[in-house]
PDB file of C-alpha atoms in Angstrom:
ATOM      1  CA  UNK A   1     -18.850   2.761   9.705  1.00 84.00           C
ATOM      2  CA  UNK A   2     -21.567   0.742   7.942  1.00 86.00           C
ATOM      3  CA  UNK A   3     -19.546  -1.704   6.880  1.00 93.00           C
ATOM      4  CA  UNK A   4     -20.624  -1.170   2.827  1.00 97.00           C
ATOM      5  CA  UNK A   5     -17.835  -0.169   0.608  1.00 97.00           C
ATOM      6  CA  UNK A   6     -18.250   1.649  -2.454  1.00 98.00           C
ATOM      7  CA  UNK A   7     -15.637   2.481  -5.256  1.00 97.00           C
ATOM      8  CA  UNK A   8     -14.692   4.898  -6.229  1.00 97.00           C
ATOM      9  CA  UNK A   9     -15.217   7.713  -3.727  1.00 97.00           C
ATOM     10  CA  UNK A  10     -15.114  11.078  -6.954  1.00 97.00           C
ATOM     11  CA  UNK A  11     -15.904  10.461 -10.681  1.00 97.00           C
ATOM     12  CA  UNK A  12     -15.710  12.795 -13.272  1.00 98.00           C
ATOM     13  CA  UNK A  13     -16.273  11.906 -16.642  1.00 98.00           C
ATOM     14  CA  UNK A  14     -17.232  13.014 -20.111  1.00 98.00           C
ATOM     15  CA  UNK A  15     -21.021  13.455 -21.531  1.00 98.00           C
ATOM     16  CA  UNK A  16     -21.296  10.203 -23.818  1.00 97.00           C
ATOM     17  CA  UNK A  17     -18.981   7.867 -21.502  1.00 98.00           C
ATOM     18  CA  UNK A  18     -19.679   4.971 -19.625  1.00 98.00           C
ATOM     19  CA  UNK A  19     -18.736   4.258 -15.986  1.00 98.00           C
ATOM     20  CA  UNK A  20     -18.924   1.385 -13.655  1.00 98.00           C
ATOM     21  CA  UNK A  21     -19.799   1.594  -9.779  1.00 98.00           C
ATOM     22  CA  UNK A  22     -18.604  -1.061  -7.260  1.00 98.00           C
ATOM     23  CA  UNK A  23     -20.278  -1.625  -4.202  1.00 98.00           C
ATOM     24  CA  UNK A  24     -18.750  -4.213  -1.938  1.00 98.00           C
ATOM     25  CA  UNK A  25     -21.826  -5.280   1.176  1.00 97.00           C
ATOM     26  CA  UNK A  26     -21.794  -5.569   4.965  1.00 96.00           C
ATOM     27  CA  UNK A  27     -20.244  -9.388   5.326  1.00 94.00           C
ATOM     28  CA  UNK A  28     -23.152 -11.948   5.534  1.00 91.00           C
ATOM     29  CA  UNK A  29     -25.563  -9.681   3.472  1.00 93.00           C
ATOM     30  CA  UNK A  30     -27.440 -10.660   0.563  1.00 92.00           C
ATOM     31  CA  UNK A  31     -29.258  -7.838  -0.743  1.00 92.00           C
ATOM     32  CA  UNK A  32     -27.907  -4.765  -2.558  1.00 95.00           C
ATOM     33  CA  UNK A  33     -29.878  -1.422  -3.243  1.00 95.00           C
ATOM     34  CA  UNK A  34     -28.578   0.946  -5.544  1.00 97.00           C
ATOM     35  CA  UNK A  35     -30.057   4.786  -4.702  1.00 96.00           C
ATOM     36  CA  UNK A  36     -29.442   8.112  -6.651  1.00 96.00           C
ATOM     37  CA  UNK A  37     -29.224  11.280  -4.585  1.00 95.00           C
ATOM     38  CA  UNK A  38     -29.466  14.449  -6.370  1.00 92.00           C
ATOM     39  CA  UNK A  39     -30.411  18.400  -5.640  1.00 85.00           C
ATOM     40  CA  UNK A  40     -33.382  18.096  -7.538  1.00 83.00           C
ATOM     41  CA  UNK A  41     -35.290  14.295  -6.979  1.00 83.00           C
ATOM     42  CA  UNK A  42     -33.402  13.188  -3.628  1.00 88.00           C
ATOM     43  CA  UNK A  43     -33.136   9.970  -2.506  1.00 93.00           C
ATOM     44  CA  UNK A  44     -34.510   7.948  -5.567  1.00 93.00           C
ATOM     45  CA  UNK A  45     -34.624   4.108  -5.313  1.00 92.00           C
ATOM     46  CA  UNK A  46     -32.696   2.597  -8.388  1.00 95.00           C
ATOM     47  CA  UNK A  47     -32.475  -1.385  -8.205  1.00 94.00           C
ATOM     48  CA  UNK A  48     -32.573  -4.323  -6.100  1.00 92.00           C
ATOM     49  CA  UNK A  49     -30.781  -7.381  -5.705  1.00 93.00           C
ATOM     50  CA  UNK A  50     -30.977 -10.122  -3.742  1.00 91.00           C
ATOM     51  CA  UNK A  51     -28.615 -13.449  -3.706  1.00 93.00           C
ATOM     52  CA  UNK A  52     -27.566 -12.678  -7.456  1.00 94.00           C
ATOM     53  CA  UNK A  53     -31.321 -11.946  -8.601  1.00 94.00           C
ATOM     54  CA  UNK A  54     -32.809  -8.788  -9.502  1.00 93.00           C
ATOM     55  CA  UNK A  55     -35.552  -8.027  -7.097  1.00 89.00           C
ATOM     56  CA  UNK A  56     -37.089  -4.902  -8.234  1.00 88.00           C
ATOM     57  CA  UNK A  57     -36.583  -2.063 -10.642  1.00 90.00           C
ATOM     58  CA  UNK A  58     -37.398   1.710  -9.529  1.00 89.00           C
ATOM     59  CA  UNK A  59     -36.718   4.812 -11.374  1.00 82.00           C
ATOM     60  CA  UNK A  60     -33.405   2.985 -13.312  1.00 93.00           C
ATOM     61  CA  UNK A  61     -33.062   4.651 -16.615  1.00 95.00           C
ATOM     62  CA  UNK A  62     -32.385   1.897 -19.530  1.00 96.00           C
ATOM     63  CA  UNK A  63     -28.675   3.382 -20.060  1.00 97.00           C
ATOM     64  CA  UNK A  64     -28.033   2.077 -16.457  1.00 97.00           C
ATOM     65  CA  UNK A  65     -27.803  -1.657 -15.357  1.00 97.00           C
ATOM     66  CA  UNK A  66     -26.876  -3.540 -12.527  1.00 97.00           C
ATOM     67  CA  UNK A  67     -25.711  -6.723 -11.461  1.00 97.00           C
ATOM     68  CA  UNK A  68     -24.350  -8.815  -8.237  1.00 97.00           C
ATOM     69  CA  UNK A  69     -21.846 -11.460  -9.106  1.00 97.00           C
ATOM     70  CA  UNK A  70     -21.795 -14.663  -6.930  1.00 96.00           C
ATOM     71  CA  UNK A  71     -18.889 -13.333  -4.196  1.00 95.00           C
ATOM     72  CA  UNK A  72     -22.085 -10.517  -3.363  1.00 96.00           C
ATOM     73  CA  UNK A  73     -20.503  -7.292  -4.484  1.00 97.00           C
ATOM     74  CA  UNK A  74     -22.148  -5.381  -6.973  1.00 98.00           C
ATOM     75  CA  UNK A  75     -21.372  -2.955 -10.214  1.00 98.00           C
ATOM     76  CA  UNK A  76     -23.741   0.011 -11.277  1.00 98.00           C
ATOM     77  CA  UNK A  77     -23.006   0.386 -15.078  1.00 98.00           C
ATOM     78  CA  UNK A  78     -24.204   4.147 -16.507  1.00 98.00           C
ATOM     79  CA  UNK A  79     -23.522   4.329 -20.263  1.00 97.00           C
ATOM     80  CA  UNK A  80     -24.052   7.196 -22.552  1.00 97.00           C
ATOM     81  CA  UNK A  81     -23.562   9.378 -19.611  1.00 98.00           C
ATOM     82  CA  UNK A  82     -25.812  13.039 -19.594  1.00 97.00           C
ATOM     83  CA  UNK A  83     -24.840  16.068 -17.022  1.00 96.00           C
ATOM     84  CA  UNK A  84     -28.308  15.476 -15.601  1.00 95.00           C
ATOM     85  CA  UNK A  85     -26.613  11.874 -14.629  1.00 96.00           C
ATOM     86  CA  UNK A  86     -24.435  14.068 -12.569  1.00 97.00           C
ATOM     87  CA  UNK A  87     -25.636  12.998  -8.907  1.00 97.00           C
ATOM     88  CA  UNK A  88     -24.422  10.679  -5.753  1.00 97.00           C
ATOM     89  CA  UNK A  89     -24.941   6.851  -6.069  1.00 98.00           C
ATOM     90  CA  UNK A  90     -25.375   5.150  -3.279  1.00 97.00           C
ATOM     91  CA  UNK A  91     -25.078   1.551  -2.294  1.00 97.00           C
ATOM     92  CA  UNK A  92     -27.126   0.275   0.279  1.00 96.00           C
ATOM     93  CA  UNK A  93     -27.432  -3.249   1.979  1.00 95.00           C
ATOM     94  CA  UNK A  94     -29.133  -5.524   4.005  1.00 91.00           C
ATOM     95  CA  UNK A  95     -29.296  -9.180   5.615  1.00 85.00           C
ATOM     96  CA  UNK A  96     -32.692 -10.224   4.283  1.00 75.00           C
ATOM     97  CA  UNK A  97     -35.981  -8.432   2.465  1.00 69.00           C
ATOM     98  CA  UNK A  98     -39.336  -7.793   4.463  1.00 64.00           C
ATOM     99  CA  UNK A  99     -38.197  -4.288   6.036  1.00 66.00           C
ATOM    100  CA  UNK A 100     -34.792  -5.287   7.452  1.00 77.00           C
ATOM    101  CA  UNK A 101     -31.926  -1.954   8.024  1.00 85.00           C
ATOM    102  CA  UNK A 102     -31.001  -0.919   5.480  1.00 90.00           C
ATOM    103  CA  UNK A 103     -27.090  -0.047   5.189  1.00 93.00           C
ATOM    104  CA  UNK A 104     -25.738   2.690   3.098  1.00 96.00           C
ATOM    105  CA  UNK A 105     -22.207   3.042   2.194  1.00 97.00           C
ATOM    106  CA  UNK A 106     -21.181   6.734   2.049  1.00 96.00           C
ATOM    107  CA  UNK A 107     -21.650   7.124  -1.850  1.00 97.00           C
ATOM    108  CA  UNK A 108     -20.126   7.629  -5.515  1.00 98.00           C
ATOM    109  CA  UNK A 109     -20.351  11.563  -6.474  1.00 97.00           C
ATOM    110  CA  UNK A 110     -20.362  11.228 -10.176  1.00 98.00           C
ATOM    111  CA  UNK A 111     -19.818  14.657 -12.021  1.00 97.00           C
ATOM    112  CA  UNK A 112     -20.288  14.461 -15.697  1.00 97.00           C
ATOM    113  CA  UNK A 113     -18.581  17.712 -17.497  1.00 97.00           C
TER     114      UNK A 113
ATOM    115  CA  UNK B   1     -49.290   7.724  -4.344  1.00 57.00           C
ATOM    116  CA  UNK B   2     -45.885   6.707  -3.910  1.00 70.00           C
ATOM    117  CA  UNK B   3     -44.814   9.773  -1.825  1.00 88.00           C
ATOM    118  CA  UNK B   4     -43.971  10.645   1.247  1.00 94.00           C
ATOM    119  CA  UNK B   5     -43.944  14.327   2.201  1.00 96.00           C
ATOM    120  CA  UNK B   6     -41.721  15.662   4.653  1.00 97.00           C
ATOM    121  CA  UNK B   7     -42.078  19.198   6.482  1.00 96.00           C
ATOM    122  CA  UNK B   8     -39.891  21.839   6.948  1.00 97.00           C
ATOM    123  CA  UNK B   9     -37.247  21.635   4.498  1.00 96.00           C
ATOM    124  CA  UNK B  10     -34.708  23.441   7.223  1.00 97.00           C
ATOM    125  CA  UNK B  11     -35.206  23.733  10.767  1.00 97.00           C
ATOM    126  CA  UNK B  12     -32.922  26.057  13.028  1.00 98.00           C
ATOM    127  CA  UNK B  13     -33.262  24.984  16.950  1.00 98.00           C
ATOM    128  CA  UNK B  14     -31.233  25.926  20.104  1.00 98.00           C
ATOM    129  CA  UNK B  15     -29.438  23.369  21.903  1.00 97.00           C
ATOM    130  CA  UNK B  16     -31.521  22.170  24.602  1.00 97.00           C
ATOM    131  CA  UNK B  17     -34.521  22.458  22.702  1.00 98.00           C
ATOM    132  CA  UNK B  18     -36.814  20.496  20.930  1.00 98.00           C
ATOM    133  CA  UNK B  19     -36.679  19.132  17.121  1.00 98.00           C
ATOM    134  CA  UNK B  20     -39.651  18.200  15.250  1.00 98.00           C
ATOM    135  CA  UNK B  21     -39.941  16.894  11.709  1.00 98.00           C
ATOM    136  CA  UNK B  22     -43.397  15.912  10.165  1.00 98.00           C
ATOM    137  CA  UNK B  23     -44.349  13.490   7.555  1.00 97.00           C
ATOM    138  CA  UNK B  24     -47.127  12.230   5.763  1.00 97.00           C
ATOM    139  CA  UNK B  25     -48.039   9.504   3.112  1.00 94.00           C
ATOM    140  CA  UNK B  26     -51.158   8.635   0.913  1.00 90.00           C
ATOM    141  CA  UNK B  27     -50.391   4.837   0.506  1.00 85.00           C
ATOM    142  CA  UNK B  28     -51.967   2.603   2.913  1.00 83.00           C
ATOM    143  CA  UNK B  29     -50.022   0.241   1.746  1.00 83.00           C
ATOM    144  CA  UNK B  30     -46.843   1.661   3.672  1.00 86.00           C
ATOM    145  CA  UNK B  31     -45.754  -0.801   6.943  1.00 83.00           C
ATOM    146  CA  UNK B  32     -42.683   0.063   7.715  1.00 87.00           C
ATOM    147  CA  UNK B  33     -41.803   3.909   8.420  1.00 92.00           C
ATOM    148  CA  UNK B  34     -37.640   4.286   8.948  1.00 93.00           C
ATOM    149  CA  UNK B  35     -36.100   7.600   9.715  1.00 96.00           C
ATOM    150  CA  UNK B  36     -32.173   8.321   8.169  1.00 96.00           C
ATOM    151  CA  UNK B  37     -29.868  10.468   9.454  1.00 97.00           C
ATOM    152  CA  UNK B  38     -27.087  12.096   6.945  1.00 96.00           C
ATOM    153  CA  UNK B  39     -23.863  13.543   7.681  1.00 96.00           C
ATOM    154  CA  UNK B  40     -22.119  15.455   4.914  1.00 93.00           C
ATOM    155  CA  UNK B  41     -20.191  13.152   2.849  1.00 91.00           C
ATOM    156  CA  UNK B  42     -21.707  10.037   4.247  1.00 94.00           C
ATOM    157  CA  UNK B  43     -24.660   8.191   3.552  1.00 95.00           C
ATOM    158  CA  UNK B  44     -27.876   8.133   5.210  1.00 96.00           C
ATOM    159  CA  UNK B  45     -27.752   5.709   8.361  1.00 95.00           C
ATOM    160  CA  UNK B  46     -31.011   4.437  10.323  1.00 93.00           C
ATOM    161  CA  UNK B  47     -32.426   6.191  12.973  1.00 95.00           C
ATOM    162  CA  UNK B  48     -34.965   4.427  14.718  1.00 94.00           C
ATOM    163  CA  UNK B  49     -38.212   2.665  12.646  1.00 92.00           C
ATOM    164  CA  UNK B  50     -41.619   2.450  13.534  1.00 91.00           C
ATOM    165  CA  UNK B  51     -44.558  -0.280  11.936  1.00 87.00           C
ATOM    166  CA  UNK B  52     -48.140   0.972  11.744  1.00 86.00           C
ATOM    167  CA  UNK B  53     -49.309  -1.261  14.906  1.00 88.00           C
ATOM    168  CA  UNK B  54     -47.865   1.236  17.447  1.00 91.00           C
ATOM    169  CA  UNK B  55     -48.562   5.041  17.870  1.00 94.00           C
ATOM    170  CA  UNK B  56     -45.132   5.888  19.194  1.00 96.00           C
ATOM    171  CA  UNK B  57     -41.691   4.515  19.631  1.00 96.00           C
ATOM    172  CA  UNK B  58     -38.975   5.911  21.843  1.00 96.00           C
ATOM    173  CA  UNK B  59     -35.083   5.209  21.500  1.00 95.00           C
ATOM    174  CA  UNK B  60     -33.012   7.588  23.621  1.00 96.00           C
ATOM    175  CA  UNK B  61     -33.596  11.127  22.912  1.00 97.00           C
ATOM    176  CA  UNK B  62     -35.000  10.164  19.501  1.00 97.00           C
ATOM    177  CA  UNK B  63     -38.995   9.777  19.085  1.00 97.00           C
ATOM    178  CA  UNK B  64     -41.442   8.561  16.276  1.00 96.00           C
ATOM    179  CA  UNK B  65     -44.960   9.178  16.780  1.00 96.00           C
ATOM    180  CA  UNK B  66     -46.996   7.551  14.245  1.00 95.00           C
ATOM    181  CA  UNK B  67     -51.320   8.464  13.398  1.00 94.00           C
ATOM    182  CA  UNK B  68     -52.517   6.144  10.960  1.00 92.00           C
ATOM    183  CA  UNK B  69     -55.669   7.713  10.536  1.00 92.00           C
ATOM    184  CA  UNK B  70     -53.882  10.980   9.257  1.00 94.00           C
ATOM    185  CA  UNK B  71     -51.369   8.840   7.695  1.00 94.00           C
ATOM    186  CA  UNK B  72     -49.100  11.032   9.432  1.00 96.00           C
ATOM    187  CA  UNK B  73     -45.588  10.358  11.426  1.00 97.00           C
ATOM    188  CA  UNK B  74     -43.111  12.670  12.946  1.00 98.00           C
ATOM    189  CA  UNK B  75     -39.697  12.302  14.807  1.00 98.00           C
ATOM    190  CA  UNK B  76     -38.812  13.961  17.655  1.00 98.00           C
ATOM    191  CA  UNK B  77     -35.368  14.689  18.947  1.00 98.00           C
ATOM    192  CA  UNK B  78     -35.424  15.940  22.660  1.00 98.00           C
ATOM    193  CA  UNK B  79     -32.799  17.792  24.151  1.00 98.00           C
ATOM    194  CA  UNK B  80     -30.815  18.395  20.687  1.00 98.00           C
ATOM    195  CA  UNK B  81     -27.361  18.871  20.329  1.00 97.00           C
ATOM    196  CA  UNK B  82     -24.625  20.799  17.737  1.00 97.00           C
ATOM    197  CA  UNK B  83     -23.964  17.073  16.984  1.00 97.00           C
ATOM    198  CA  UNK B  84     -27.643  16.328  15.525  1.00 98.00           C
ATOM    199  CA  UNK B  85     -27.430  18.593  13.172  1.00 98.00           C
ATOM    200  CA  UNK B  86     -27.673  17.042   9.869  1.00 97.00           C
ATOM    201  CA  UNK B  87     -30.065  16.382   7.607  1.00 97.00           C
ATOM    202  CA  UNK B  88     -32.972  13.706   8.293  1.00 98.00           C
ATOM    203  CA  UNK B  89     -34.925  11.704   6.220  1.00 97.00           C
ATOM    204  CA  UNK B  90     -38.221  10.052   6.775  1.00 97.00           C
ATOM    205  CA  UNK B  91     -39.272   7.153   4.705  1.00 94.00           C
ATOM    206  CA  UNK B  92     -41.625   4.457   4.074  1.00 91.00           C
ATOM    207  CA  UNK B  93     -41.835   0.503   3.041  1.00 86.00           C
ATOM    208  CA  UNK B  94     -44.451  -0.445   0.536  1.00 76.00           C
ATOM    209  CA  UNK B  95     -45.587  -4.156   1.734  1.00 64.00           C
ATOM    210  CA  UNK B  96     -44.063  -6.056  -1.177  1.00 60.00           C
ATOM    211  CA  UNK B  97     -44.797  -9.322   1.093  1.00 57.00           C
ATOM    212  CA  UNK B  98     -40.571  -9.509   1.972  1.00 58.00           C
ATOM    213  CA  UNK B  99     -40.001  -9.729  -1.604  1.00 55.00           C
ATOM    214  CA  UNK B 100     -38.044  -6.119  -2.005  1.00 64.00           C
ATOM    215  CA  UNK B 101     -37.149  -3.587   0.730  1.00 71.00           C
ATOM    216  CA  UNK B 102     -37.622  -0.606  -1.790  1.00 81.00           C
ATOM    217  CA  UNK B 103     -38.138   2.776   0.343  1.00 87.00           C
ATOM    218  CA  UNK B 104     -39.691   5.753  -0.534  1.00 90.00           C
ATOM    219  CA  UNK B 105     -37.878   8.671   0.854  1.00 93.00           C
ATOM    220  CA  UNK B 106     -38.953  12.452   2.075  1.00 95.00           C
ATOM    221  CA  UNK B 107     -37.246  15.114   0.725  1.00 94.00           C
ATOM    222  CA  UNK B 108     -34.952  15.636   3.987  1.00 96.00           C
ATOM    223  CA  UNK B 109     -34.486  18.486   6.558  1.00 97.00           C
ATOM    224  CA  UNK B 110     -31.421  20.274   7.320  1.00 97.00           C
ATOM    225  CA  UNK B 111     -31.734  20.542  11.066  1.00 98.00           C
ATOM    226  CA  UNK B 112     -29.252  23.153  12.615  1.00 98.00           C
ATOM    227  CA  UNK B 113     -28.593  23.096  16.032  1.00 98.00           C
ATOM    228  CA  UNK B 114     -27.276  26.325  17.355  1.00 96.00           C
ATOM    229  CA  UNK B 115     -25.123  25.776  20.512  1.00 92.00           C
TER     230      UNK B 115
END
């Protein structure tokens, strides 16, 4: 067990809705990496935060955002939702930046019908 | 080039034997080269890492021999087992200077180990 939590497990939704992704980190860490894994572009870094701050973007479309609220956990929001959205979110974490372990929780499958 | 390509895509070996995965990079910029390990239905979980300042690291039965002149790293996974089959992902750290952690991953290989 990695010790990262992510909510919930199965999500299937409409094309046009909006979902929300919670990802609760390994206790003590301070950075939270949001990663999209699907069939077609694997393991794609989304976002980065670290402390409460964005950190760095990667291949995040603008209908997605992120944030980490001050207790560390952190929400993925994905709005006007496409079935190419349709993928596994993953949450990783880690205690510091600078090539430290990173720590994946075991993923949201979202299916968009 | 932000890419790291990863070789075979599937890899069938007998228990006993020997596993090798290859990667390579065009980024010198890369310093820190992890290898994941994913079950089904979990999420990817470190392997054993290597920096560019060694040519080979050795945890247990797992391996990671690293050429910086080819820009090329490989793990190794001696005397495999039913339970390493999975599928493995090599990856790599741009040097952001500790500001991000943002890895590039491989495209993964589905090892099978046949008992």
């Amino acid at each position: 067990d990695s010790g990262v939590t992510q909510t919930p497990k199965h999500l299937i939704t409409a094309t046009g809705q909006r979902v929300t992704l919670r990802c609760s980190p390994r206790s003590g860490d301070l950075s939270v990496y949001w990663y999209q894994q699907s069939l077609d572009q694997g393991l794609q870094f989304l976002i980065h935060y670290y402390n409460g701050e964005e950190r760095a973007k990667g291949n995040i479309l603008e209908r997605f955002s992120a944030q980490q609220f001050p207790d560390l956990h952190s929400e993925l929001n994905l709005s006007s939702l496409e079935l190419g959205d349709s993928a596994l979110y993953f949450c990783a974490s880690s205690a510091w930046v600078g090539n430290s372990p990173l720590h994946f929780g075991n993923g949201t499958r979202l299916t968009v019908t | 080039q932000q890419q790291v390509k990863q070789s075979p895509q599937s890899l069938i070996v007998q228990k006993g034997g020997i596993s090798i995965i290859n990667c390579a990079y065009e980024n010198t910029a890369f310093d820190y080269f992890p290898w994941y390990q994913q079950f089904p239905g979990k999420g990817p979980a470190l392997l054993i890492a290597i920096r560019p300042d060694v040519s080979e690291k050795k945890e247990g039965r797992f391996t990671i021999s690293f050429n910086k002149s080819a820009k090329q790293f490989s793990l190794h996974i001696m005397d495999s087992q039913p339970g390493d089959s999975a599928t493995y992902f090599c990856a790599a750290d741009p040097n952001y200077g500790g500001a991000t952690n943002k890895l590039i991953f491989g495209t993964g290989t589905l090892l099978a180990v046949q008992p």
